[in-house]
Amino acid sequence: MKQVAAPNLKRPSPHYRPSVLRRLQKDKWLYILLLPGLLYFLLFKYVPMWGVLLAFKNYQPYTGFWNSEWVGVDHFRMFFSNPEFFMLLRNTLVLSFYNLVFFFPAPIILAILLNEVRIAIFKRSVQTLIYVPHFISMVIVASMTYVFLTTAGGPVNELLYAHTGQKIEFLASPEWFRPIIIVQTIWKECGWGTIIFLAALAAVDVEQYEAAIMDGANRWKQTWHITLPSISSTIIILLILRMGNVLENGFEQIYLMLNPLNREVAEVFDTYVYMMGITQGAFSYSTAVGLFKAIIGVILVLGSNYLAKKFGQSGLY
């Protein structure tokens, strides 16, 4: 009987790499799906970076971008020598510190509490209720704050007056501005922030809890020794990203709650850039302030990532 020779199938070398064109043809639909996101970042994130050159020019609309005088770092010198610089820096850093201390842990705590709920319908109902404020406009939130805290018929002040005979100027008092901002932020964004942490908690191995129960660990010890270490990488990454926004407190919220009576604690870099750039037309000066914020944000992100990796945590890269 005549044997048929097996076909000579040449296996590709382990070092073989298909050409770029071949890879594009093979995964073309994946690249097409990537295209909208790529265009978004290109058009709205990278192309506008060309505008930072305004910070080094004395831009005049009637002379145009290219014909405006080049002044180097004069706007930065003017900003750093401005008597309001330290007030803006103090207000911005204090609000960011309050956000890190009070707001950042809130979604973590709430996610852990929701993760302990075993009644599915109750858990879903609570999640829906705490997600809703995220979709409410900050203008509505500020209006609700005014309605509740105003001295002219506000329910909070009416309740205080009924019990103490006095009313508190919440909206005009500098000492109440920061607590109001933090409470607004927690109420509006805390529920939405739990989504990421609930997803991280869903990946925790259940067998670890079963072993801890066998060892006699209570719920607090399980949370401290199993839950938190299991989601620590997620917490660290979000904290690093948060550090990049230390000098950003959210323009809309601050602007809506800002008034001449609380300006000494309420004015931050975001509102200052709006005031100088839009209302006073100092485009180059306000661009310099914005560029200063961006540079500090990048430094903080890189520094936080470096420290996280130094302490054995997985950073952003």
CSV table of C-alpha atoms in Angstrom, one decimal:
chain,number,residue,atom,x,y,z
A,1,MET,CA,0.0,0.0,0.0
A,2,LYS,CA,1.4,3.4,-1.0
A,3,GLN,CA,1.9,5.9,1.8
A,4,VAL,CA,0.8,9.5,1.2
A,5,ALA,CA,3.4,11.9,2.4
A,6,ALA,CA,2.2,14.4,5.0
A,7,PRO,CA,2.0,18.0,3.8
A,8,ASN,CA,4.9,20.1,4.8
A,9,LEU,CA,3.3,22.6,7.1
A,10,LYS,CA,5.8,25.2,8.0
A,11,ARG,CA,5.3,26.6,11.5
A,12,PRO,CA,5.8,30.3,12.0
A,13,SER,CA,8.9,31.2,13.9
A,14,PRO,CA,8.2,32.2,17.6
A,15,HIS,CA,9.9,35.5,16.8
A,16,TYR,CA,7.6,36.1,13.8
A,17,ARG,CA,5.5,39.3,14.0
A,18,PRO,CA,2.8,40.1,11.4
A,19,SER,CA,3.2,43.4,9.7
A,20,VAL,CA,1.3,46.5,10.8
A,21,LEU,CA,-1.0,46.3,7.7
A,22,ARG,CA,-1.8,42.7,8.4
A,23,ARG,CA,-2.7,43.4,12.1
A,24,LEU,CA,-4.9,46.3,11.0
A,25,GLN,CA,-6.7,44.0,8.5
A,26,LYS,CA,-7.2,41.3,11.1
A,27,ASP,CA,-8.5,43.5,13.9
A,28,LYS,CA,-10.1,46.3,11.7
A,29,TRP,CA,-13.4,46.3,13.6
A,30,LEU,CA,-11.6,46.8,17.0
A,31,TYR,CA,-9.7,49.8,15.5
A,32,ILE,CA,-12.9,51.2,14.1
A,33,LEU,CA,-14.4,51.0,17.6
A,34,LEU,CA,-11.3,52.7,19.0
A,35,LEU,CA,-11.6,55.6,16.4
A,36,PRO,CA,-14.3,57.7,18.1
A,37,GLY,CA,-12.5,57.8,21.5
A,38,LEU,CA,-9.2,58.5,19.7
A,39,LEU,CA,-10.7,61.4,17.8
A,40,TYR,CA,-12.2,62.8,21.0
A,41,PHE,CA,-8.9,62.9,22.8
A,42,LEU,CA,-7.1,64.2,19.7
A,43,LEU,CA,-9.6,67.0,19.0
A,44,PHE,CA,-10.6,68.1,22.5
A,45,LYS,CA,-7.5,67.2,24.6
A,46,TYR,CA,-4.3,67.4,22.4
A,47,VAL,CA,-5.1,70.0,19.8
A,48,PRO,CA,-6.2,72.6,22.4
A,49,MET,CA,-2.8,72.2,24.1
A,50,TRP,CA,-1.5,74.5,21.4
A,51,GLY,CA,-3.4,77.3,23.1
A,52,VAL,CA,-1.0,77.2,26.1
A,53,LEU,CA,1.3,79.4,24.1
A,54,LEU,CA,-1.1,82.2,25.0
A,55,ALA,CA,0.5,82.1,28.5
A,56,PHE,CA,3.8,83.3,27.0
A,57,LYS,CA,2.3,86.1,24.8
A,58,ASN,CA,0.5,89.3,25.4
A,59,TYR,CA,-2.5,88.3,23.4
A,60,GLN,CA,-4.6,91.0,21.8
A,61,PRO,CA,-7.7,89.9,19.8
A,62,TYR,CA,-7.2,92.7,17.2
A,63,THR,CA,-3.6,91.7,16.4
A,64,GLY,CA,-4.3,87.9,16.4
A,65,PHE,CA,-2.4,85.0,17.9
A,66,TRP,CA,0.7,85.1,15.8
A,67,ASN,CA,1.2,88.9,15.8
A,68,SER,CA,0.7,89.3,19.6
A,69,GLU,CA,3.9,90.2,21.5
A,70,TRP,CA,5.9,87.4,23.0
A,71,VAL,CA,6.5,88.2,26.7
A,72,GLY,CA,8.0,85.0,28.0
A,73,VAL,CA,7.2,84.2,31.7
A,74,ASP,CA,6.0,87.8,32.6
A,75,HIS,CA,2.5,86.6,33.3
A,76,PHE,CA,3.8,83.9,35.7
A,77,ARG,CA,5.8,86.5,37.5
A,78,MET,CA,2.8,88.8,37.8
A,79,PHE,CA,0.7,85.9,39.1
A,80,PHE,CA,3.1,84.8,41.7
A,81,SER,CA,3.7,88.4,42.9
A,82,ASN,CA,0.0,89.0,43.1
A,83,PRO,CA,-1.2,89.5,46.7
A,84,GLU,CA,-4.2,87.3,46.0
A,85,PHE,CA,-2.0,84.3,45.0
A,86,PHE,CA,-1.6,82.9,48.5
A,87,MET,CA,-5.3,83.4,49.3
A,88,LEU,CA,-6.2,81.5,46.1
A,89,LEU,CA,-3.6,78.8,46.9
A,90,ARG,CA,-4.8,78.5,50.5
A,91,ASN,CA,-8.5,78.3,49.6
A,92,THR,CA,-7.9,75.7,46.9
A,93,LEU,CA,-5.7,73.5,49.0
A,94,VAL,CA,-8.0,73.6,52.0
A,95,LEU,CA,-11.0,72.6,49.9
A,96,SER,CA,-9.0,69.8,48.3
A,97,PHE,CA,-7.8,68.6,51.7
A,98,TYR,CA,-11.4,68.5,52.9
A,99,ASN,CA,-12.4,66.5,49.8
A,100,LEU,CA,-9.6,64.0,50.4
A,101,VAL,CA,-10.5,63.6,54.1
A,102,PHE,CA,-14.3,63.6,53.9
A,103,PHE,CA,-15.4,62.8,50.4
A,104,PHE,CA,-12.8,60.4,49.1
A,105,PRO,CA,-13.4,57.7,51.8
A,106,ALA,CA,-17.2,58.1,51.6
A,107,PRO,CA,-17.8,56.0,48.5
A,108,ILE,CA,-15.5,53.3,49.9
A,109,ILE,CA,-17.4,53.1,53.2
A,110,LEU,CA,-20.8,53.2,51.4
A,111,ALA,CA,-19.7,50.4,48.9
A,112,ILE,CA,-18.6,48.2,51.8
A,113,LEU,CA,-21.9,48.7,53.6
A,114,LEU,CA,-23.9,48.0,50.4
A,115,ASN,CA,-21.8,44.9,49.8
A,116,GLU,CA,-23.0,43.6,53.2
A,117,VAL,CA,-26.7,43.8,52.3
A,118,ARG,CA,-28.1,40.5,51.4
A,119,ILE,CA,-31.7,41.5,50.5
A,120,ALA,CA,-31.3,42.1,46.7
A,121,ILE,CA,-34.4,44.3,46.2
A,122,PHE,CA,-33.4,46.5,49.1
A,123,LYS,CA,-29.8,46.8,47.8
A,124,ARG,CA,-30.9,47.7,44.3
A,125,SER,CA,-33.4,50.3,45.6
A,126,VAL,CA,-30.7,52.0,47.8
A,127,GLN,CA,-28.3,52.0,44.9
A,128,THR,CA,-30.8,53.6,42.6
A,129,LEU,CA,-31.6,56.3,45.2
A,130,ILE,CA,-28.0,57.2,45.8
A,131,TYR,CA,-27.1,57.3,42.0
A,132,VAL,CA,-29.9,59.8,41.2
A,133,PRO,CA,-28.2,62.9,42.6
A,134,HIS,CA,-25.2,62.4,40.2
A,135,PHE,CA,-27.6,63.3,37.3
A,136,ILE,CA,-28.9,66.5,38.9
A,137,SER,CA,-27.4,69.7,37.6
A,138,MET,CA,-25.2,71.6,40.0
A,139,VAL,CA,-27.4,74.6,39.3
A,140,ILE,CA,-30.3,72.6,40.8
A,141,VAL,CA,-28.2,71.5,43.8
A,142,ALA,CA,-27.2,75.1,44.5
A,143,SER,CA,-30.8,76.3,44.2
A,144,MET,CA,-31.9,73.6,46.7
A,145,THR,CA,-29.1,74.7,49.0
A,146,TYR,CA,-30.4,78.3,48.9
A,147,VAL,CA,-34.0,77.2,49.5
A,148,PHE,CA,-33.0,75.1,52.5
A,149,LEU,CA,-30.5,77.4,54.1
A,150,THR,CA,-31.8,80.9,53.4
A,151,THR,CA,-32.8,83.0,56.3
A,152,ALA,CA,-36.0,84.1,54.5
A,153,GLY,CA,-38.2,81.1,55.2
A,154,GLY,CA,-35.6,78.3,54.8
A,155,PRO,CA,-36.7,75.2,56.7
A,156,VAL,CA,-33.3,74.8,58.4
A,157,ASN,CA,-33.3,78.3,59.8
A,158,GLU,CA,-37.0,78.1,60.6
A,159,LEU,CA,-36.3,75.0,62.7
A,160,LEU,CA,-33.3,76.7,64.4
A,161,TYR,CA,-35.4,79.8,65.1
A,162,ALA,CA,-38.2,77.7,66.6
A,163,HIS,CA,-35.7,76.0,69.1
A,164,THR,CA,-33.1,78.7,69.7
A,165,GLY,CA,-34.8,82.0,68.7
A,166,GLN,CA,-31.9,82.7,66.3
A,167,LYS,CA,-31.1,82.3,62.7
A,168,ILE,CA,-27.7,81.5,61.1
A,169,GLU,CA,-26.4,83.2,57.9
A,170,PHE,CA,-25.2,79.9,56.3
A,171,LEU,CA,-24.9,81.4,52.8
A,172,ALA,CA,-23.1,84.6,53.8
A,173,SER,CA,-20.8,83.2,56.6
A,174,PRO,CA,-17.3,82.3,55.5
A,175,GLU,CA,-17.0,79.7,58.2
A,176,TRP,CA,-20.0,77.8,56.7
A,177,PHE,CA,-18.9,77.9,53.1
A,178,ARG,CA,-16.5,74.9,53.1
A,179,PRO,CA,-18.8,72.5,55.1
A,180,ILE,CA,-21.7,73.3,52.6
A,181,ILE,CA,-19.4,72.6,49.6
A,182,ILE,CA,-18.3,69.3,51.1
A,183,VAL,CA,-21.9,68.2,52.0
A,184,GLN,CA,-23.0,69.1,48.5
A,185,THR,CA,-20.2,67.0,47.0
A,186,ILE,CA,-20.8,64.0,49.2
A,187,TRP,CA,-24.6,64.1,48.6
A,188,LYS,CA,-24.2,64.5,44.8
A,189,GLU,CA,-21.3,62.2,43.9
A,190,CYS,CA,-20.8,59.7,46.8
A,191,GLY,CA,-23.3,57.2,45.4
A,192,TRP,CA,-21.9,57.4,41.9
A,193,GLY,CA,-18.4,56.8,43.2
A,194,THR,CA,-19.5,53.5,44.8
A,195,ILE,CA,-19.8,51.8,41.3
A,196,ILE,CA,-16.1,51.2,40.9
A,197,PHE,CA,-15.7,50.0,44.5
A,198,LEU,CA,-18.7,47.7,44.2
A,199,ALA,CA,-17.2,46.2,41.1
A,200,ALA,CA,-13.9,45.7,42.9
A,201,LEU,CA,-15.6,44.1,45.9
A,202,ALA,CA,-17.4,41.6,43.5
A,203,ALA,CA,-14.0,40.2,42.5
A,204,VAL,CA,-13.0,39.4,46.1
A,205,ASP,CA,-12.7,35.6,46.7
A,206,VAL,CA,-15.5,34.4,48.9
A,207,GLU,CA,-13.4,31.5,50.2
A,208,GLN,CA,-11.3,34.0,52.1
A,209,TYR,CA,-14.3,35.1,54.1
A,210,GLU,CA,-15.3,31.5,54.7
A,211,ALA,CA,-11.8,30.7,56.0
A,212,ALA,CA,-11.9,33.9,58.2
A,213,ILE,CA,-15.2,32.8,59.7
A,214,MET,CA,-13.7,29.4,60.5
A,215,ASP,CA,-10.9,31.2,62.3
A,216,GLY,CA,-13.4,33.1,64.4
A,217,ALA,CA,-13.0,36.6,62.7
A,218,ASN,CA,-16.0,38.9,63.1
A,219,ARG,CA,-17.3,41.3,60.3
A,220,TRP,CA,-15.0,44.1,61.3
A,221,LYS,CA,-11.9,41.9,61.2
A,222,GLN,CA,-13.0,40.5,57.8
A,223,THR,CA,-13.4,44.0,56.5
A,224,TRP,CA,-10.0,45.1,57.8
A,225,HIS,CA,-8.0,42.1,56.9
A,226,ILE,CA,-9.7,40.9,53.7
A,227,THR,CA,-12.0,43.5,52.1
A,228,LEU,CA,-9.8,46.5,52.3
A,229,PRO,CA,-6.5,44.8,51.2
A,230,SER,CA,-8.4,43.2,48.3
A,231,ILE,CA,-9.5,46.6,46.9
A,232,SER,CA,-6.4,48.5,48.0
A,233,SER,CA,-5.0,48.6,44.4
A,234,THR,CA,-8.3,50.3,43.2
A,235,ILE,CA,-8.2,52.8,46.1
A,236,ILE,CA,-4.5,53.7,45.3
A,237,ILE,CA,-5.2,54.2,41.6
A,238,LEU,CA,-8.2,56.4,42.3
A,239,LEU,CA,-6.2,58.4,44.9
A,240,ILE,CA,-3.4,59.0,42.5
A,241,LEU,CA,-5.8,60.3,39.9
A,242,ARG,CA,-7.4,62.4,42.5
A,243,MET,CA,-4.1,64.0,43.3
A,244,GLY,CA,-4.0,65.3,39.8
A,245,ASN,CA,-7.1,67.4,40.6
A,246,VAL,CA,-5.8,68.9,43.8
A,247,LEU,CA,-5.9,72.4,42.4
A,248,GLU,CA,-9.3,71.9,40.7
A,249,ASN,CA,-12.3,72.2,42.9
A,250,GLY,CA,-15.0,72.4,40.3
A,251,PHE,CA,-15.8,75.8,38.8
A,252,GLU,CA,-19.5,75.6,38.6
A,253,GLN,CA,-20.2,74.6,42.2
A,254,ILE,CA,-17.8,77.2,43.7
A,255,TYR,CA,-19.1,79.9,41.3
A,256,LEU,CA,-22.7,79.3,42.2
A,257,MET,CA,-22.0,79.4,46.0
A,258,LEU,CA,-19.6,82.4,45.8
A,259,ASN,CA,-20.7,85.8,47.0
A,260,PRO,CA,-18.9,89.0,48.1
A,261,LEU,CA,-19.4,88.0,51.8
A,262,ASN,CA,-17.6,84.7,51.6
A,263,ARG,CA,-15.1,85.5,48.9
A,264,GLU,CA,-12.1,85.4,51.2
A,265,VAL,CA,-12.6,81.6,51.7
A,266,ALA,CA,-14.5,80.8,48.5
A,267,GLU,CA,-12.3,82.3,45.7
A,268,VAL,CA,-10.2,79.5,44.1
A,269,PHE,CA,-8.1,79.2,41.0
A,270,ASP,CA,-11.0,78.0,38.8
A,271,THR,CA,-13.2,81.1,39.6
A,272,TYR,CA,-10.2,83.4,39.4
A,273,VAL,CA,-9.4,82.1,35.9
A,274,TYR,CA,-13.0,82.8,34.9
A,275,MET,CA,-13.0,86.3,36.4
A,276,MET,CA,-9.7,87.3,34.8
A,277,GLY,CA,-10.1,85.6,31.4
A,278,ILE,CA,-13.8,86.1,30.7
A,279,THR,CA,-15.0,89.1,32.6
A,280,GLN,CA,-11.8,91.1,32.4
A,281,GLY,CA,-10.4,89.9,29.0
A,282,ALA,CA,-6.9,89.0,30.4
A,283,PHE,CA,-6.7,85.9,28.2
A,284,SER,CA,-2.9,85.4,28.4
A,285,TYR,CA,-2.8,85.9,32.2
A,286,SER,CA,-5.7,83.5,32.8
A,287,THR,CA,-4.0,80.9,30.5
A,288,ALA,CA,-0.8,81.2,32.6
A,289,VAL,CA,-2.8,80.5,35.7
A,290,GLY,CA,-4.4,77.5,34.1
A,291,LEU,CA,-1.1,76.2,32.9
A,292,PHE,CA,0.3,76.5,36.4
A,293,LYS,CA,-2.5,74.4,37.7
A,294,ALA,CA,-1.9,71.7,35.0
A,295,ILE,CA,1.8,71.5,35.7
A,296,ILE,CA,1.2,71.1,39.4
A,297,GLY,CA,-1.4,68.4,38.7
A,298,VAL,CA,1.1,66.4,36.5
A,299,ILE,CA,3.8,66.7,39.2
A,300,LEU,CA,1.4,65.5,41.9
A,301,VAL,CA,0.3,62.5,39.8
A,302,LEU,CA,3.8,61.4,39.0
A,303,GLY,CA,4.9,61.9,42.6
A,304,SER,CA,2.0,60.0,44.0
A,305,ASN,CA,2.5,57.2,41.5
A,306,TYR,CA,6.2,57.0,42.5
A,307,LEU,CA,5.4,56.8,46.2
A,308,ALA,CA,2.8,54.2,45.6
A,309,LYS,CA,5.2,51.9,43.8
A,310,LYS,CA,7.8,52.6,46.5
A,311,PHE,CA,5.5,51.2,49.1
A,312,GLY,CA,4.8,48.1,47.0
A,313,GLN,CA,1.5,49.2,45.4
A,314,SER,CA,0.6,49.0,41.8
A,315,GLY,CA,0.6,52.4,40.3
A,316,LEU,CA,-0.8,53.8,37.1
A,317,TYR,CA,2.1,52.4,35.0
